[in-house]
Amino acid sequence: MDIILFILGAIVVISIHELGHFLMLKLCGFNVEEISIGIGPKLILFKHKDTKYSLRLIPIGGYVASPELDANYEIMGQSIRIFNFKKMLCYLAGPFFSLVLAIILIFASGNILGLRVEKIYNQQLLEQGIEKDYRLRSINGNRVFRISDIEILLNSDKVNILTFSKNNNDRLYVEYYADNSDYTPTIKDVYFYEQTFKEKFLAVRYTIRDLIKIVIESIGELITGKTSVIEDISNPYSNYIFKKNMNFTYNFNVFLVITAVFSWGVSFFNLLPIIGFDGFRCIYTLIPIIINRKLTLIERVIICCISILFSIWVIF
């Protein structure tokens, strides 16, 4: 099941990423010879007008081929700066579309993923309707993402407001008093309310903030050598296998959120100045914009060498 999920998620993420490049190329008036999803042998190939569309065997990566993006392309009828600015927009469009996809998927999921309740030990919680499969969403208005957050967010000297959810649209508010002397909670009031559009929007904002933390932590681990780009983006579903005892809605929302994380990662890591990544191509086109001339062969070699050294340092 993991393999199927990975392939499906990868195809969606790669397709949207390459669609961004494709649409910007068309918008800039550039020619598109081929758009490919995946790498390796062709599984599907057809041609529409002057563009070939292909789906390849290995769902990792993809490309959009355009003669205008070739480094040796002769610029005709426009300045070097304008031409390279258009090229840079084409390179940035892919990561931008990946970012937009991540936000859309987070919003579509309803951001329901909190700490899932497996078993209730406290009788008062049971009496107030908290049962298995409820998810603890927040404590005193602060989102809960990890078990360690509970200890950090709970106040022992005042009433805590715990927010639970079960069916995506409903929230269950519980007033909870954490008495550290005997660890006996007191439930004072419970009520439901319908999730509003504003709350869904805020949920997306909080999740994006958490994704930013993930990216920052990933960059820190890349620098310290604790992980690699390959490990970070190769299989984001490894710890989120579908469970047979979970309902379809829960599993589908898990898939949406993890695919969003994958798309977010593709957007961010593609902007790194690594050869083959959009970040490297942006630098390669930004320099001619600044100096207002084409790069010489020596300058190209120097840029490539610096990028290769950076790539080796980051990836491995």
XYZ file of C-alpha atoms in Angstrom:
316
model
C 0.000 0.000 0.000
C 2.871 2.384 0.766
C 4.227 1.986 -2.773
C 0.843 2.753 -4.323
C 0.447 5.820 -2.124
C 3.926 7.032 -2.957
C 3.356 6.628 -6.712
C -0.030 8.341 -6.607
C 1.186 11.212 -4.441
C 4.373 11.633 -6.474
C 2.467 11.766 -9.769
C 0.140 14.453 -8.410
C 2.969 16.555 -6.954
C 5.224 16.239 -10.015
C 2.370 16.939 -12.446
C 1.407 20.182 -10.705
C 5.066 21.223 -10.420
C 5.708 20.698 -14.132
C 2.371 22.312 -14.991
C 3.664 25.484 -13.362
C 6.724 25.488 -15.625
C 4.575 24.687 -18.662
C 2.017 27.452 -18.140
C 4.659 30.102 -17.451
C 6.580 29.101 -20.581
C 3.407 29.537 -22.617
C 2.653 32.849 -20.874
C 6.141 34.136 -21.729
C 5.705 33.128 -25.369
C 8.314 30.352 -25.259
C 8.046 27.113 -27.223
C 7.452 23.834 -25.358
C 8.788 20.738 -27.098
C 7.867 18.184 -24.426
C 6.431 17.915 -20.924
C 7.256 14.693 -19.098
C 6.005 13.288 -15.793
C 8.565 10.892 -14.319
C 11.832 9.609 -15.764
C 12.964 6.498 -17.627
C 11.147 4.545 -20.373
C 7.964 6.075 -21.770
C 4.665 4.496 -20.746
C 2.401 6.974 -22.523
C 3.311 9.396 -25.301
C 1.107 11.616 -27.435
C 1.522 14.870 -29.300
C -0.806 17.863 -29.381
C 0.098 20.663 -31.756
C 3.874 21.159 -31.316
C 4.187 19.679 -27.816
C 4.796 16.057 -26.773
C 3.208 14.805 -23.542
C 4.703 11.754 -21.848
C 4.291 9.652 -18.701
C 7.404 7.675 -17.784
C 8.063 4.566 -15.721
C 9.758 6.023 -12.623
C 7.581 8.603 -10.806
C 10.516 10.652 -9.549
C 11.120 14.000 -11.180
C 10.005 15.296 -14.527
C 10.873 18.010 -16.982
C 9.604 20.530 -19.492
C 11.789 20.878 -22.587
C 11.974 24.278 -24.257
C 14.585 25.554 -26.737
C 14.488 28.991 -25.094
C 15.740 27.467 -21.840
C 18.895 26.165 -23.509
C 22.009 28.045 -22.379
C 23.174 28.448 -25.999
C 19.873 29.803 -27.304
C 20.349 32.911 -29.436
C 18.333 35.827 -28.074
C 16.479 37.641 -30.834
C 14.446 40.838 -30.626
C 14.665 41.488 -26.869
C 17.224 42.508 -24.287
C 19.286 40.009 -22.301
C 17.736 41.196 -19.050
C 14.125 40.825 -20.205
C 14.776 37.413 -21.765
C 16.532 36.032 -18.673
C 13.900 37.529 -16.392
C 11.272 35.538 -18.298
C 13.413 32.415 -17.961
C 13.721 32.932 -14.214
C 9.941 33.284 -13.914
C 9.581 29.965 -15.743
C 11.955 28.272 -13.292
C 10.204 29.766 -10.258
C 6.734 28.794 -11.476
C 7.267 25.106 -10.639
C 8.120 25.629 -6.938
C 5.341 28.219 -6.696
C 2.739 25.764 -8.017
C 4.047 23.107 -5.602
C 3.590 25.562 -2.737
C 0.045 26.412 -3.844
C -0.774 22.693 -4.116
C 0.445 22.125 -0.558
C -1.801 24.914 0.758
C -4.827 23.625 -1.188
C -4.325 20.070 0.091
C -4.017 21.274 3.683
C -7.225 23.264 3.327
C -9.020 20.333 1.635
C -8.003 17.976 4.420
C -9.706 20.168 7.014
C -6.503 19.883 9.032
C -8.106 17.164 11.193
C -4.909 15.488 12.249
C -4.375 15.886 15.961
C -3.387 13.422 18.670
C -5.723 10.451 18.216
C -7.310 8.969 21.343
C -6.728 5.213 21.507
C -8.147 4.472 24.971
C -9.892 6.489 27.691
C -8.834 5.808 31.277
C -10.634 8.694 32.982
C -14.301 8.064 33.810
C -15.176 11.770 33.743
C -13.927 12.078 30.165
C -16.063 9.089 29.219
C -19.119 10.636 30.851
C -18.650 13.841 28.874
C -18.547 12.039 25.533
C -14.816 11.707 24.874
C -14.200 8.285 23.386
C -11.848 6.338 21.146
C -10.932 7.958 17.798
C -11.457 11.510 19.085
C -8.483 13.762 18.368
C -7.044 16.324 20.746
C -6.657 19.433 18.600
C -5.621 22.193 20.968
C -5.055 23.190 24.584
C -5.994 26.748 25.560
C -6.113 27.713 21.890
C -2.627 26.359 21.130
C -2.382 23.622 18.513
C -1.245 20.180 19.669
C 1.008 18.320 17.248
C 3.024 16.021 19.500
C 2.497 14.207 22.787
C 5.174 16.396 24.371
C 3.004 19.448 23.617
C 0.443 18.319 26.212
C 2.836 18.637 29.130
C 4.095 21.984 27.863
C 0.659 23.526 27.245
C -1.299 22.293 30.276
C -1.525 24.756 33.191
C -1.761 23.256 36.668
C -3.046 26.413 38.366
C -6.103 27.203 36.241
C -8.833 25.666 34.120
C -7.616 24.435 30.729
C -9.758 24.402 27.603
C -9.185 21.169 25.667
C -10.521 20.989 22.119
C -11.375 17.573 20.673
C -12.749 16.634 17.247
C -14.076 13.529 15.551
C -16.060 14.242 12.416
C -14.014 17.018 10.800
C -16.699 19.692 11.197
C -17.400 19.413 14.910
C -15.391 20.537 17.892
C -15.859 19.363 21.463
C -14.722 21.841 24.116
C -13.863 20.404 27.532
C -12.922 22.445 30.590
C -10.134 20.531 32.270
C -8.398 21.252 35.562
C -4.979 19.609 35.879
C -4.275 19.185 39.586
C -0.650 18.121 39.830
C -1.101 17.024 43.431
C -3.195 13.985 42.598
C -3.476 14.138 38.785
C -7.284 13.980 38.992
C -8.977 15.986 36.218
C -12.312 17.735 36.699
C -14.591 18.187 33.702
C -16.815 21.248 34.115
C -18.563 21.872 30.806
C -18.877 20.475 27.293
C -20.395 21.993 24.169
C -20.237 21.647 20.380
C -19.944 24.209 17.646
C -19.712 24.101 13.858
C -16.311 24.844 12.360
C -16.408 28.165 10.515
C -14.539 29.171 7.375
C -12.343 31.475 9.473
C -11.365 28.587 11.727
C -10.538 26.421 8.709
C -8.397 29.258 7.376
C -6.611 29.594 10.724
C -6.091 25.833 10.800
C -4.340 26.068 7.433
C -2.200 28.932 8.742
C -1.162 26.947 11.813
C -0.350 23.892 9.719
C 1.727 25.958 7.287
C 3.584 27.405 10.266
C 4.312 23.864 11.413
C 5.478 22.918 7.915
C 7.871 25.873 7.997
C 9.269 24.454 11.231
C 9.681 21.087 9.520
C 11.573 22.688 6.625
C 13.812 24.711 8.964
C 14.555 21.600 11.017
C 15.292 19.682 7.810
C 17.738 22.347 6.654
C 19.425 22.223 10.061
C 19.747 18.453 9.780
C 21.126 18.786 6.253
C 23.802 21.188 7.479
C 24.749 19.019 10.462
C 24.736 15.862 8.358
C 21.956 14.131 10.331
C 19.933 13.541 7.162
C 20.068 14.115 3.407
C 17.872 15.539 0.682
C 17.361 12.016 -0.653
C 16.128 10.777 2.727
C 13.874 13.800 3.206
C 11.968 13.619 -0.078
C 12.263 9.972 -1.170
C 9.329 8.470 0.762
C 7.257 10.824 2.905
C 4.654 8.099 3.477
C 6.934 5.669 5.324
C 5.545 6.517 8.769
C 1.947 6.992 7.670
C 0.782 3.575 6.453
C -2.973 3.217 6.031
C -4.510 1.115 8.783
C -7.256 -1.380 7.983
C -9.239 -0.373 11.054
C -9.288 3.310 10.067
C -12.233 4.719 8.132
C -11.844 6.048 4.608
C -12.233 9.715 5.599
C -9.399 9.527 8.101
C -7.102 7.682 5.689
C -7.895 10.058 2.833
C -7.174 13.102 4.990
C -3.889 11.546 6.093
C -3.010 11.090 2.421
C -3.865 14.728 1.649
C -1.777 16.098 4.511
C 1.272 13.934 3.801
C 1.078 14.721 0.083
C 0.932 18.398 1.070
C 4.106 17.952 3.118
C 5.720 16.203 0.140
C 4.707 19.033 -2.210
C 5.951 21.617 0.302
C 9.294 19.811 0.451
C 9.546 19.627 -3.341
C 8.873 23.363 -3.544
C 11.483 24.266 -0.948
C 14.288 21.874 -1.882
C 13.901 22.690 -5.580
C 15.003 26.216 -4.737
C 18.373 25.017 -3.425
C 21.318 25.926 -5.727
C 21.940 22.300 -6.695
C 22.615 21.352 -10.321
C 19.391 20.174 -11.929
C 17.230 22.018 -9.405
C 15.273 25.174 -10.178
C 17.304 27.139 -7.634
C 20.494 26.548 -9.621
C 18.789 27.560 -12.872
C 17.505 30.748 -11.233
C 21.029 31.733 -10.190
C 22.245 30.829 -13.672
C 19.767 33.324 -15.162
C 19.975 35.942 -12.393
C 23.659 36.697 -13.005
C 23.129 37.719 -16.679
C 20.291 39.977 -15.514
C 22.681 41.714 -13.104
C 25.675 42.012 -15.450
C 23.503 42.557 -18.573
C 25.416 40.112 -20.762
C 25.685 36.408 -21.450
C 27.936 34.302 -19.254
C 31.283 33.272 -20.660
C 32.329 29.622 -20.746
C 34.716 30.132 -17.815
C 31.981 31.779 -15.747
C 29.625 28.884 -16.474
C 32.235 26.345 -15.413
C 32.931 28.226 -12.164
C 29.214 28.404 -11.294
C 28.771 24.701 -12.046
C 31.801 23.735 -9.939
C 30.531 25.750 -6.968
C 27.107 24.143 -7.343
C 28.611 20.644 -7.550
C 30.580 21.197 -4.345
C 27.463 22.536 -2.626
C 25.425 19.595 -3.927
C 27.893 17.034 -2.583
C 28.034 18.791 0.787
C 24.236 19.012 1.150
C 23.085 15.693 -0.318
C 25.708 13.454 1.224
